[in-house]
Amino acid sequence: MQSLSIVALLLVATGCGVSGGEDPDPDGLAPGVDAPRLRPMTCIAPPAQGDPAASTVQREGVERLNCHRNLMGLAPAFLDAQLSAAAQAHADYVAATGEYGHVQGQPDHPLFTGSDAASRALAAGVDLDPLNEALLEVVSYHSDGADPAVSVDAWIDSVYHRPPLVLPRLDGVGFGSADVFDVMEVVAPWEGNALEVAAYPGEDQRGVPTSFDTDVESPDPDPDRGVVGYPVTLSMLVEAAGSGGNPYSVAVDHAATRLEGPDGDVPALILEPASDDVLMRTVAILPHEPLAPGTTYTATMVLDLDGVPLEESWSFTTSR
């Protein structure tokens, strides 16, 4: 049986005094969960730009990511050689030791490059601006062998692993694969010149999956349920960030934030930075039940960002 699991993204370097989040389950899930099939993508992804020495697998990883970013109307991510070196080093270590997660716990191991992602990035020569950039890492396990497209889809289709990949702007990404493990490193800015938002699924996106198995992800975004509706998220980049797990001081209007289908409001769990510091600058709507196939839904997010109101509304259509 195929299986796939993904472990919580870990914020390892932050700007503006924002504290890094801790991985609550560095070992991930036990093998045995069904892997999602590679889903068809109808979009145009330009050839990967950046590292001219990148491997085919690294290019496939960033091109699959850019396929999703293209659906959102976002600029493509580019491959950074040093970030890829850090990602590959961690993938090699995890494959050799079986320590699935973000922590390298054997300093004496010949493949040890740093106990956390920040240390590993530094060892790989990543030039990170610690005051203005965040370094994030996502990891996946796929029992049929490392597969960049499957892993990127799994991260995008989740709640906690999607945000670093769909932020309005990225300063660089790196990809590594070894045995059954894939690793992606992302550097993203903390501040922008003006408010920017990024919604996934994107405006008028079609072929959107109907469901998500929360048991595949660690931490589990909805421990009371297993298979639920497909996550809908809005991620932000603003002019200034503060400290703590809610750096943009996001407040959600729960009465107005909703997902609507042909039969009205869809019962859903709303996840927000104020109560979930893994999200930090993303708000998520997680439907209680799978969405209907071939159906158009409209998401509305009504937020306040440190006194600045924000309302976004967009529609997407699920796969048949």
PDB file of C-alpha atoms in Angstrom, residues 15-309:
ATOM      1  CA  GLY A  15      12.095  38.933  11.379  1.00  0.00           C
ATOM      2  CA  CYS A  16      10.852  41.775  13.519  1.00  0.00           C
ATOM      3  CA  GLY A  17      11.139  39.784  16.708  1.00  0.00           C
ATOM      4  CA  VAL A  18       8.647  37.122  15.662  1.00  0.00           C
ATOM      5  CA  SER A  19       9.335  33.948  17.610  1.00  0.00           C
ATOM      6  CA  GLY A  20       9.785  30.675  15.762  1.00  0.00           C
ATOM      7  CA  GLY A  21       7.137  27.975  16.093  1.00  0.00           C
ATOM      8  CA  GLU A  22       8.042  24.607  17.564  1.00  0.00           C
ATOM      9  CA  ASP A  23       7.253  21.335  15.827  1.00  0.00           C
ATOM     10  CA  PRO A  24       4.807  19.553  18.181  1.00  0.00           C
ATOM     11  CA  ASP A  25       5.376  16.164  16.550  1.00  0.00           C
ATOM     12  CA  PRO A  26       8.839  15.911  15.007  1.00  0.00           C
ATOM     13  CA  ASP A  27       8.410  12.214  14.245  1.00  0.00           C
ATOM     14  CA  GLY A  28       5.384  12.716  11.997  1.00  0.00           C
ATOM     15  CA  LEU A  29       2.720  10.086  11.507  1.00  0.00           C
ATOM     16  CA  ALA A  30       3.277   6.349  11.483  1.00  0.00           C
ATOM     17  CA  PRO A  31       3.315   4.835   7.974  1.00  0.00           C
ATOM     18  CA  GLY A  32       0.096   3.287   6.715  1.00  0.00           C
ATOM     19  CA  VAL A  33      -2.130   6.163   5.647  1.00  0.00           C
ATOM     20  CA  ASP A  34      -3.294   6.085   2.045  1.00  0.00           C
ATOM     21  CA  ALA A  35      -1.337   8.393  -0.225  1.00  0.00           C
ATOM     22  CA  PRO A  36      -3.347  10.850  -2.304  1.00  0.00           C
ATOM     23  CA  ARG A  37      -3.053  10.225  -5.997  1.00  0.00           C
ATOM     24  CA  LEU A  38      -1.150  12.706  -8.083  1.00  0.00           C
ATOM     25  CA  ARG A  39      -3.917  15.001  -9.198  1.00  0.00           C
ATOM     26  CA  PRO A  40      -4.158  16.513 -12.674  1.00  0.00           C
ATOM     27  CA  MET A  41      -3.100  20.130 -12.916  1.00  0.00           C
ATOM     28  CA  THR A  42      -4.366  22.408 -15.647  1.00  0.00           C
ATOM     29  CA  CYS A  43      -1.959  25.308 -15.540  1.00  0.00           C
ATOM     30  CA  ILE A  44       1.190  26.622 -17.119  1.00  0.00           C
ATOM     31  CA  ALA A  45       4.385  26.434 -15.105  1.00  0.00           C
ATOM     32  CA  PRO A  46       7.440  28.103 -16.643  1.00  0.00           C
ATOM     33  CA  PRO A  47      10.723  26.192 -16.572  1.00  0.00           C
ATOM     34  CA  ALA A  48      12.384  26.465 -13.167  1.00  0.00           C
ATOM     35  CA  GLN A  49      14.609  29.513 -12.893  1.00  0.00           C
ATOM     36  CA  GLY A  50      17.577  29.958 -10.612  1.00  0.00           C
ATOM     37  CA  ASP A  51      20.200  27.339  -9.889  1.00  0.00           C
ATOM     38  CA  PRO A  52      21.605  26.250 -13.283  1.00  0.00           C
ATOM     39  CA  ALA A  53      23.067  23.107 -11.710  1.00  0.00           C
ATOM     40  CA  ALA A  54      19.760  21.962 -10.200  1.00  0.00           C
ATOM     41  CA  SER A  55      18.856  18.304 -10.623  1.00  0.00           C
ATOM     42  CA  THR A  56      15.826  17.122 -12.560  1.00  0.00           C
ATOM     43  CA  VAL A  57      14.066  16.293  -9.295  1.00  0.00           C
ATOM     44  CA  GLN A  58      14.723  19.768  -7.889  1.00  0.00           C
ATOM     45  CA  ARG A  59      13.378  21.362 -11.052  1.00  0.00           C
ATOM     46  CA  GLU A  60      10.298  19.138 -10.959  1.00  0.00           C
ATOM     47  CA  GLY A  61       9.638  20.217  -7.376  1.00  0.00           C
ATOM     48  CA  VAL A  62       9.758  23.945  -8.033  1.00  0.00           C
ATOM     49  CA  GLU A  63       7.853  23.629 -11.311  1.00  0.00           C
ATOM     50  CA  ARG A  64       5.055  21.754  -9.541  1.00  0.00           C
ATOM     51  CA  LEU A  65       4.985  24.497  -6.913  1.00  0.00           C
ATOM     52  CA  ASN A  66       4.865  27.153  -9.625  1.00  0.00           C
ATOM     53  CA  CYS A  67       1.980  25.328 -11.266  1.00  0.00           C
ATOM     54  CA  HIS A  68      -0.025  25.992  -8.099  1.00  0.00           C
ATOM     55  CA  ARG A  69       1.273  29.563  -7.754  1.00  0.00           C
ATOM     56  CA  ASN A  70       0.278  30.235 -11.352  1.00  0.00           C
ATOM     57  CA  LEU A  71      -3.288  29.218 -10.517  1.00  0.00           C
ATOM     58  CA  MET A  72      -3.206  31.866  -7.780  1.00  0.00           C
ATOM     59  CA  GLY A  73      -1.830  34.589 -10.036  1.00  0.00           C
ATOM     60  CA  LEU A  74       1.409  34.719  -8.022  1.00  0.00           C
ATOM     61  CA  ALA A  75       4.961  35.193  -9.225  1.00  0.00           C
ATOM     62  CA  PRO A  76       6.870  31.912  -9.653  1.00  0.00           C
ATOM     63  CA  ALA A  77       9.343  30.759  -7.040  1.00  0.00           C
ATOM     64  CA  PHE A  78      12.959  30.315  -8.072  1.00  0.00           C
ATOM     65  CA  LEU A  79      15.484  27.686  -7.071  1.00  0.00           C
ATOM     66  CA  ASP A  80      18.258  28.773  -4.743  1.00  0.00           C
ATOM     67  CA  ALA A  81      21.319  26.537  -4.839  1.00  0.00           C
ATOM     68  CA  GLN A  82      22.153  26.970  -1.150  1.00  0.00           C
ATOM     69  CA  LEU A  83      18.579  26.277  -0.040  1.00  0.00           C
ATOM     70  CA  SER A  84      18.560  23.145  -2.195  1.00  0.00           C
ATOM     71  CA  ALA A  85      21.840  22.065  -0.619  1.00  0.00           C
ATOM     72  CA  ALA A  86      20.290  22.442   2.838  1.00  0.00           C
ATOM     73  CA  ALA A  87      17.143  20.560   1.767  1.00  0.00           C
ATOM     74  CA  GLN A  88      19.138  17.742   0.165  1.00  0.00           C
ATOM     75  CA  ALA A  89      21.383  17.427   3.202  1.00  0.00           C
ATOM     76  CA  HIS A  90      18.382  17.035   5.483  1.00  0.00           C
ATOM     77  CA  ALA A  91      16.700  14.539   3.142  1.00  0.00           C
ATOM     78  CA  ASP A  92      19.907  12.484   3.091  1.00  0.00           C
ATOM     79  CA  TYR A  93      20.130  12.551   6.891  1.00  0.00           C
ATOM     80  CA  VAL A  94      16.491  11.547   7.394  1.00  0.00           C
ATOM     81  CA  ALA A  95      16.826   8.713   4.879  1.00  0.00           C
ATOM     82  CA  ALA A  96      19.979   7.443   6.601  1.00  0.00           C
ATOM     83  CA  THR A  97      18.749   7.689  10.195  1.00  0.00           C
ATOM     84  CA  GLY A  98      14.960   7.363   9.968  1.00  0.00           C
ATOM     85  CA  GLU A  99      14.560  10.510  12.096  1.00  0.00           C
ATOM     86  CA  TYR A 100      11.519  11.778  10.242  1.00  0.00           C
ATOM     87  CA  GLY A 101      10.885  15.416  11.015  1.00  0.00           C
ATOM     88  CA  HIS A 102      12.759  18.689  11.294  1.00  0.00           C
ATOM     89  CA  VAL A 103      15.284  17.801  14.012  1.00  0.00           C
ATOM     90  CA  GLN A 104      18.647  16.144  13.474  1.00  0.00           C
ATOM     91  CA  GLY A 105      19.375  14.509  16.804  1.00  0.00           C
ATOM     92  CA  GLN A 106      22.662  12.710  16.132  1.00  0.00           C
ATOM     93  CA  PRO A 107      25.512  15.268  16.052  1.00  0.00           C
ATOM     94  CA  ASP A 108      28.067  12.496  15.574  1.00  0.00           C
ATOM     95  CA  HIS A 109      26.387  11.123  12.452  1.00  0.00           C
ATOM     96  CA  PRO A 110      28.457  11.727   9.290  1.00  0.00           C
ATOM     97  CA  LEU A 111      25.434  13.306   7.551  1.00  0.00           C
ATOM     98  CA  PHE A 112      24.599  15.661  10.426  1.00  0.00           C
ATOM     99  CA  THR A 113      24.495  19.277   9.187  1.00  0.00           C
ATOM    100  CA  GLY A 114      22.647  21.020  12.021  1.00  0.00           C
ATOM    101  CA  SER A 115      20.081  20.294  14.702  1.00  0.00           C
ATOM    102  CA  ASP A 116      17.473  22.585  13.146  1.00  0.00           C
ATOM    103  CA  ALA A 117      16.723  24.032   9.723  1.00  0.00           C
ATOM    104  CA  ALA A 118      18.298  27.400  10.550  1.00  0.00           C
ATOM    105  CA  SER A 119      21.599  25.722  11.427  1.00  0.00           C
ATOM    106  CA  ARG A 120      21.476  23.582   8.309  1.00  0.00           C
ATOM    107  CA  ALA A 121      20.768  26.599   6.112  1.00  0.00           C
ATOM    108  CA  LEU A 122      23.681  28.462   7.649  1.00  0.00           C
ATOM    109  CA  ALA A 123      25.941  25.473   7.032  1.00  0.00           C
ATOM    110  CA  ALA A 124      24.852  25.462   3.374  1.00  0.00           C
ATOM    111  CA  GLY A 125      25.744  29.136   2.989  1.00  0.00           C
ATOM    112  CA  VAL A 126      22.214  30.550   2.873  1.00  0.00           C
ATOM    113  CA  ASP A 127      22.378  34.350   3.027  1.00  0.00           C
ATOM    114  CA  LEU A 128      19.350  35.040   5.213  1.00  0.00           C
ATOM    115  CA  ASP A 129      18.322  38.481   6.441  1.00  0.00           C
ATOM    116  CA  PRO A 130      17.176  37.525   9.974  1.00  0.00           C
ATOM    117  CA  LEU A 131      15.333  40.824  10.501  1.00  0.00           C
ATOM    118  CA  ASN A 132      13.246  40.710   7.350  1.00  0.00           C
ATOM    119  CA  GLU A 133      13.030  37.119   6.145  1.00  0.00           C
ATOM    120  CA  ALA A 134      11.576  33.870   7.447  1.00  0.00           C
ATOM    121  CA  LEU A 135      13.027  30.441   6.736  1.00  0.00           C
ATOM    122  CA  LEU A 136      10.510  27.591   6.710  1.00  0.00           C
ATOM    123  CA  GLU A 137      10.810  23.873   6.067  1.00  0.00           C
ATOM    124  CA  VAL A 138       8.308  21.195   5.046  1.00  0.00           C
ATOM    125  CA  VAL A 139       8.969  17.453   4.955  1.00  0.00           C
ATOM    126  CA  SER A 140       7.011  14.538   3.516  1.00  0.00           C
ATOM    127  CA  TYR A 141       7.193  10.741   3.441  1.00  0.00           C
ATOM    128  CA  HIS A 142       5.909   8.741   0.472  1.00  0.00           C
ATOM    129  CA  SER A 143       6.244   4.970   0.696  1.00  0.00           C
ATOM    130  CA  ASP A 144       6.542   4.514  -3.077  1.00  0.00           C
ATOM    131  CA  GLY A 145       9.684   6.655  -3.040  1.00  0.00           C
ATOM    132  CA  ALA A 146      10.421  10.349  -3.050  1.00  0.00           C
ATOM    133  CA  ASP A 147       8.273  12.108  -5.644  1.00  0.00           C
ATOM    134  CA  PRO A 148       8.419  15.910  -5.926  1.00  0.00           C
ATOM    135  CA  ALA A 149       5.021  16.357  -7.565  1.00  0.00           C
ATOM    136  CA  VAL A 150       3.233  14.088  -5.071  1.00  0.00           C
ATOM    137  CA  SER A 151       4.883  15.832  -2.136  1.00  0.00           C
ATOM    138  CA  VAL A 152       4.185  19.360  -3.392  1.00  0.00           C
ATOM    139  CA  ASP A 153       0.536  18.450  -3.994  1.00  0.00           C
ATOM    140  CA  ALA A 154       0.313  16.955  -0.494  1.00  0.00           C
ATOM    141  CA  TRP A 155       1.759  20.105   1.078  1.00  0.00           C
ATOM    142  CA  ILE A 156      -0.554  22.343  -0.966  1.00  0.00           C
ATOM    143  CA  ASP A 157      -3.591  20.190  -0.161  1.00  0.00           C
ATOM    144  CA  SER A 158      -3.008  20.479   3.598  1.00  0.00           C
ATOM    145  CA  VAL A 159      -3.627  23.172   6.210  1.00  0.00           C
ATOM    146  CA  TYR A 160      -0.289  23.780   7.927  1.00  0.00           C
ATOM    147  CA  HIS A 161       2.101  22.946   5.075  1.00  0.00           C
ATOM    148  CA  ARG A 162       0.401  25.073   2.443  1.00  0.00           C
ATOM    149  CA  PRO A 163       1.069  28.559   3.909  1.00  0.00           C
ATOM    150  CA  PRO A 164       4.829  28.837   3.314  1.00  0.00           C
ATOM    151  CA  LEU A 165       4.413  27.756  -0.319  1.00  0.00           C
ATOM    152  CA  VAL A 166       1.566  30.114  -1.243  1.00  0.00           C
ATOM    153  CA  LEU A 167       2.695  33.339   0.407  1.00  0.00           C
ATOM    154  CA  PRO A 168       2.280  36.358  -1.879  1.00  0.00           C
ATOM    155  CA  ARG A 169       6.052  36.562  -2.412  1.00  0.00           C
ATOM    156  CA  LEU A 170       8.938  34.150  -1.913  1.00  0.00           C
ATOM    157  CA  ASP A 171      12.633  35.030  -1.852  1.00  0.00           C
ATOM    158  CA  GLY A 172      13.769  31.543  -2.833  1.00  0.00           C
ATOM    159  CA  VAL A 173      13.099  27.822  -2.469  1.00  0.00           C
ATOM    160  CA  GLY A 174      15.206  24.704  -2.265  1.00  0.00           C
ATOM    161  CA  PHE A 175      14.264  21.065  -2.802  1.00  0.00           C
ATOM    162  CA  GLY A 176      15.835  17.775  -1.773  1.00  0.00           C
ATOM    163  CA  SER A 177      14.866  14.097  -2.134  1.00  0.00           C
ATOM    164  CA  ALA A 178      16.284  10.874  -0.723  1.00  0.00           C
ATOM    165  CA  ASP A 179      14.755   7.408  -0.594  1.00  0.00           C
ATOM    166  CA  VAL A 180      11.113   8.000   0.477  1.00  0.00           C
ATOM    167  CA  PHE A 181      11.579  11.547   1.802  1.00  0.00           C
ATOM    168  CA  ASP A 182      11.177  14.987   0.238  1.00  0.00           C
ATOM    169  CA  VAL A 183      12.202  18.285   1.830  1.00  0.00           C
ATOM    170  CA  MET A 184      11.513  21.848   0.728  1.00  0.00           C
ATOM    171  CA  GLU A 185      13.114  24.955   2.210  1.00  0.00           C
ATOM    172  CA  VAL A 186      11.457  28.334   1.692  1.00  0.00           C
ATOM    173  CA  VAL A 187      12.623  31.868   2.396  1.00  0.00           C
ATOM    174  CA  ALA A 188       9.871  34.491   2.479  1.00  0.00           C
ATOM    175  CA  PRO A 189       9.798  38.189   3.393  1.00  0.00           C
ATOM    176  CA  TRP A 190       8.094  39.301   6.589  1.00  0.00           C
ATOM    177  CA  GLU A 191       7.200  42.778   5.360  1.00  0.00           C
ATOM    178  CA  GLY A 192       6.077  44.346   2.100  1.00  0.00           C
ATOM    179  CA  ASN A 193       5.493  47.812   0.739  1.00  0.00           C
ATOM    180  CA  ALA A 194       1.738  47.326   0.860  1.00  0.00           C
ATOM    181  CA  LEU A 195      -0.809  44.695   1.826  1.00  0.00           C
ATOM    182  CA  GLU A 196      -0.706  41.635  -0.419  1.00  0.00           C
ATOM    183  CA  VAL A 197      -2.979  38.591  -0.116  1.00  0.00           C
ATOM    184  CA  ALA A 198      -2.982  35.168  -1.735  1.00  0.00           C
ATOM    185  CA  ALA A 199      -5.994  32.851  -1.800  1.00  0.00           C
ATOM    186  CA  TYR A 200      -5.956  29.113  -2.381  1.00  0.00           C
ATOM    187  CA  PRO A 201      -7.835  27.681  -4.192  1.00  0.00           C
ATOM    188  CA  GLY A 202      -7.388  30.649  -6.501  1.00  0.00           C
ATOM    189  CA  GLU A 203     -10.057  32.853  -8.025  1.00  0.00           C
ATOM    190  CA  ASP A 204     -12.091  30.819 -10.564  1.00  0.00           C
ATOM    191  CA  GLN A 205      -9.820  27.791 -10.118  1.00  0.00           C
ATOM    192  CA  ARG A 206     -11.393  24.604 -11.433  1.00  0.00           C
ATOM    193  CA  GLY A 207     -10.745  20.957 -10.661  1.00  0.00           C
ATOM    194  CA  VAL A 208     -10.263  21.660  -6.953  1.00  0.00           C
ATOM    195  CA  PRO A 209     -10.187  18.514  -4.782  1.00  0.00           C
ATOM    196  CA  THR A 210     -13.268  17.905  -2.667  1.00  0.00           C
ATOM    197  CA  SER A 211     -11.655  16.514   0.477  1.00  0.00           C
ATOM    198  CA  PHE A 212      -8.620  16.344   2.751  1.00  0.00           C
ATOM    199  CA  ASP A 213      -7.666  13.625   5.243  1.00  0.00           C
ATOM    200  CA  THR A 214      -6.566  15.504   8.374  1.00  0.00           C
ATOM    201  CA  ASP A 215      -4.973  12.350   9.781  1.00  0.00           C
ATOM    202  CA  VAL A 216      -2.220  12.624   7.142  1.00  0.00           C
ATOM    203  CA  GLU A 217      -0.955  15.879   8.626  1.00  0.00           C
ATOM    204  CA  SER A 218       0.943  16.489  11.838  1.00  0.00           C
ATOM    205  CA  PRO A 219      -0.245  18.327  13.800  1.00  0.00           C
ATOM    206  CA  ASP A 220      -3.789  17.299  12.919  1.00  0.00           C
ATOM    207  CA  PRO A 221      -5.769  20.489  12.110  1.00  0.00           C
ATOM    208  CA  ASP A 222      -9.073  18.853  13.098  1.00  0.00           C
ATOM    209  CA  PRO A 223      -8.467  15.991  15.571  1.00  0.00           C
ATOM    210  CA  ASP A 224     -12.198  15.337  15.939  1.00  0.00           C
ATOM    211  CA  ARG A 225     -12.589  14.399  12.277  1.00  0.00           C
ATOM    212  CA  GLY A 226     -10.715  12.439   9.633  1.00  0.00           C
ATOM    213  CA  VAL A 227     -11.701  13.125   6.034  1.00  0.00           C
ATOM    214  CA  VAL A 228     -13.097  16.654   5.769  1.00  0.00           C
ATOM    215  CA  GLY A 229     -13.662  19.243   3.067  1.00  0.00           C
ATOM    216  CA  TYR A 230     -10.838  20.804   1.104  1.00  0.00           C
ATOM    217  CA  PRO A 231      -9.030  23.604   3.012  1.00  0.00           C
ATOM    218  CA  VAL A 232      -9.543  27.186   1.839  1.00  0.00           C
ATOM    219  CA  THR A 233      -6.886  29.675   2.891  1.00  0.00           C
ATOM    220  CA  LEU A 234      -5.943  33.328   2.681  1.00  0.00           C
ATOM    221  CA  SER A 235      -2.299  34.248   3.321  1.00  0.00           C
ATOM    222  CA  MET A 236      -0.994  37.764   3.850  1.00  0.00           C
ATOM    223  CA  LEU A 237       2.040  40.010   3.532  1.00  0.00           C
ATOM    224  CA  VAL A 238       1.746  43.447   5.132  1.00  0.00           C
ATOM    225  CA  GLU A 239       3.889  46.533   5.671  1.00  0.00           C
ATOM    226  CA  ALA A 240       5.013  45.719   9.192  1.00  0.00           C
ATOM    227  CA  ALA A 241       5.105  42.681  11.438  1.00  0.00           C
ATOM    228  CA  GLY A 242       5.023  42.476  15.194  1.00  0.00           C
ATOM    229  CA  SER A 243       6.102  39.730  17.540  1.00  0.00           C
ATOM    230  CA  GLY A 244       4.500  36.494  18.697  1.00  0.00           C
ATOM    231  CA  GLY A 245       2.436  33.868  16.954  1.00  0.00           C
ATOM    232  CA  ASN A 246       0.094  36.434  15.405  1.00  0.00           C
ATOM    233  CA  PRO A 247       2.600  38.920  13.932  1.00  0.00           C
ATOM    234  CA  TYR A 248       0.046  40.795  11.822  1.00  0.00           C
ATOM    235  CA  SER A 249      -2.483  41.033  14.678  1.00  0.00           C
ATOM    236  CA  VAL A 250      -5.099  39.277  12.538  1.00  0.00           C
ATOM    237  CA  ALA A 251      -8.615  39.228  13.984  1.00  0.00           C
ATOM    238  CA  VAL A 252     -11.293  37.214  12.179  1.00  0.00           C
ATOM    239  CA  ASP A 253     -14.950  38.201  11.981  1.00  0.00           C
ATOM    240  CA  HIS A 254     -16.372  34.707  12.526  1.00  0.00           C
ATOM    241  CA  ALA A 255     -19.919  35.771  11.719  1.00  0.00           C
ATOM    242  CA  ALA A 256     -18.935  37.038   8.271  1.00  0.00           C
ATOM    243  CA  THR A 257     -16.109  34.640   7.341  1.00  0.00           C
ATOM    244  CA  ARG A 258     -17.671  31.662   5.597  1.00  0.00           C
ATOM    245  CA  LEU A 259     -17.779  29.250   2.690  1.00  0.00           C
ATOM    246  CA  GLU A 260     -21.002  29.190   0.661  1.00  0.00           C
ATOM    247  CA  GLY A 261     -22.285  26.523  -1.714  1.00  0.00           C
ATOM    248  CA  PRO A 262     -25.517  26.090  -3.664  1.00  0.00           C
ATOM    249  CA  ASP A 263     -27.352  25.183  -0.445  1.00  0.00           C
ATOM    250  CA  GLY A 264     -25.991  28.048   1.648  1.00  0.00           C
ATOM    251  CA  ASP A 265     -23.257  28.232   4.261  1.00  0.00           C
ATOM    252  CA  VAL A 266     -21.003  25.200   4.619  1.00  0.00           C
ATOM    253  CA  PRO A 267     -20.368  24.136   8.243  1.00  0.00           C
ATOM    254  CA  ALA A 268     -16.670  24.628   8.817  1.00  0.00           C
ATOM    255  CA  LEU A 269     -13.877  25.111  11.317  1.00  0.00           C
ATOM    256  CA  ILE A 270     -12.111  28.474  11.107  1.00  0.00           C
ATOM    257  CA  LEU A 271      -8.418  28.371  12.001  1.00  0.00           C
ATOM    258  CA  GLU A 272      -6.609  31.644  12.674  1.00  0.00           C
ATOM    259  CA  PRO A 273      -3.260  32.956  13.979  1.00  0.00           C
ATOM    260  CA  ALA A 274      -4.797  34.354  17.161  1.00  0.00           C
ATOM    261  CA  SER A 275      -5.468  30.833  18.436  1.00  0.00           C
ATOM    262  CA  ASP A 276      -3.094  28.767  16.270  1.00  0.00           C
ATOM    263  CA  ASP A 277       0.469  30.064  16.134  1.00  0.00           C
ATOM    264  CA  VAL A 278       1.499  27.555  13.470  1.00  0.00           C
ATOM    265  CA  LEU A 279      -0.518  29.607  10.950  1.00  0.00           C
ATOM    266  CA  MET A 280       1.003  33.009  11.859  1.00  0.00           C
ATOM    267  CA  ARG A 281      -0.209  34.895   8.750  1.00  0.00           C
ATOM    268  CA  THR A 282      -2.790  32.583   7.229  1.00  0.00           C
ATOM    269  CA  VAL A 283      -6.497  32.115   7.942  1.00  0.00           C
ATOM    270  CA  ALA A 284      -8.085  28.786   6.983  1.00  0.00           C
ATOM    271  CA  ILE A 285     -11.648  27.578   6.465  1.00  0.00           C
ATOM    272  CA  LEU A 286     -11.804  23.798   6.924  1.00  0.00           C
ATOM    273  CA  PRO A 287     -15.221  22.345   5.990  1.00  0.00           C
ATOM    274  CA  HIS A 288     -16.551  19.632   8.308  1.00  0.00           C
ATOM    275  CA  GLU A 289     -17.503  17.362   5.407  1.00  0.00           C
ATOM    276  CA  PRO A 290     -16.143  16.763   1.893  1.00  0.00           C
ATOM    277  CA  LEU A 291     -17.331  19.259  -0.694  1.00  0.00           C
ATOM    278  CA  ALA A 292     -19.689  18.236  -3.481  1.00  0.00           C
ATOM    279  CA  PRO A 293     -18.057  17.359  -6.811  1.00  0.00           C
ATOM    280  CA  GLY A 294     -18.455  19.672  -9.792  1.00  0.00           C
ATOM    281  CA  THR A 295     -19.769  22.464  -7.591  1.00  0.00           C
ATOM    282  CA  THR A 296     -18.924  26.156  -7.344  1.00  0.00           C
ATOM    283  CA  TYR A 297     -18.232  27.569  -3.886  1.00  0.00           C
ATOM    284  CA  THR A 298     -17.642  31.131  -2.729  1.00  0.00           C
ATOM    285  CA  ALA A 299     -15.272  31.917   0.136  1.00  0.00           C
ATOM    286  CA  THR A 300     -15.485  35.152   2.102  1.00  0.00           C
ATOM    287  CA  MET A 301     -12.844  36.257   4.599  1.00  0.00           C
ATOM    288  CA  VAL A 302     -13.561  39.311   6.751  1.00  0.00           C
ATOM    289  CA  LEU A 303     -10.528  40.252   8.811  1.00  0.00           C
ATOM    290  CA  ASP A 304      -8.880  43.050  10.735  1.00  0.00           C
ATOM    291  CA  LEU A 305      -5.111  43.449  10.474  1.00  0.00           C
ATOM    292  CA  ASP A 306      -3.977  45.565  13.402  1.00  0.00           C
ATOM    293  CA  GLY A 307      -6.871  47.992  12.876  1.00  0.00           C
ATOM    294  CA  VAL A 308      -6.951  47.781   9.047  1.00  0.00           C
ATOM    295  CA  PRO A 309     -10.100  46.085   7.701  1.00  0.00           C
TER     296      PRO A 309
END
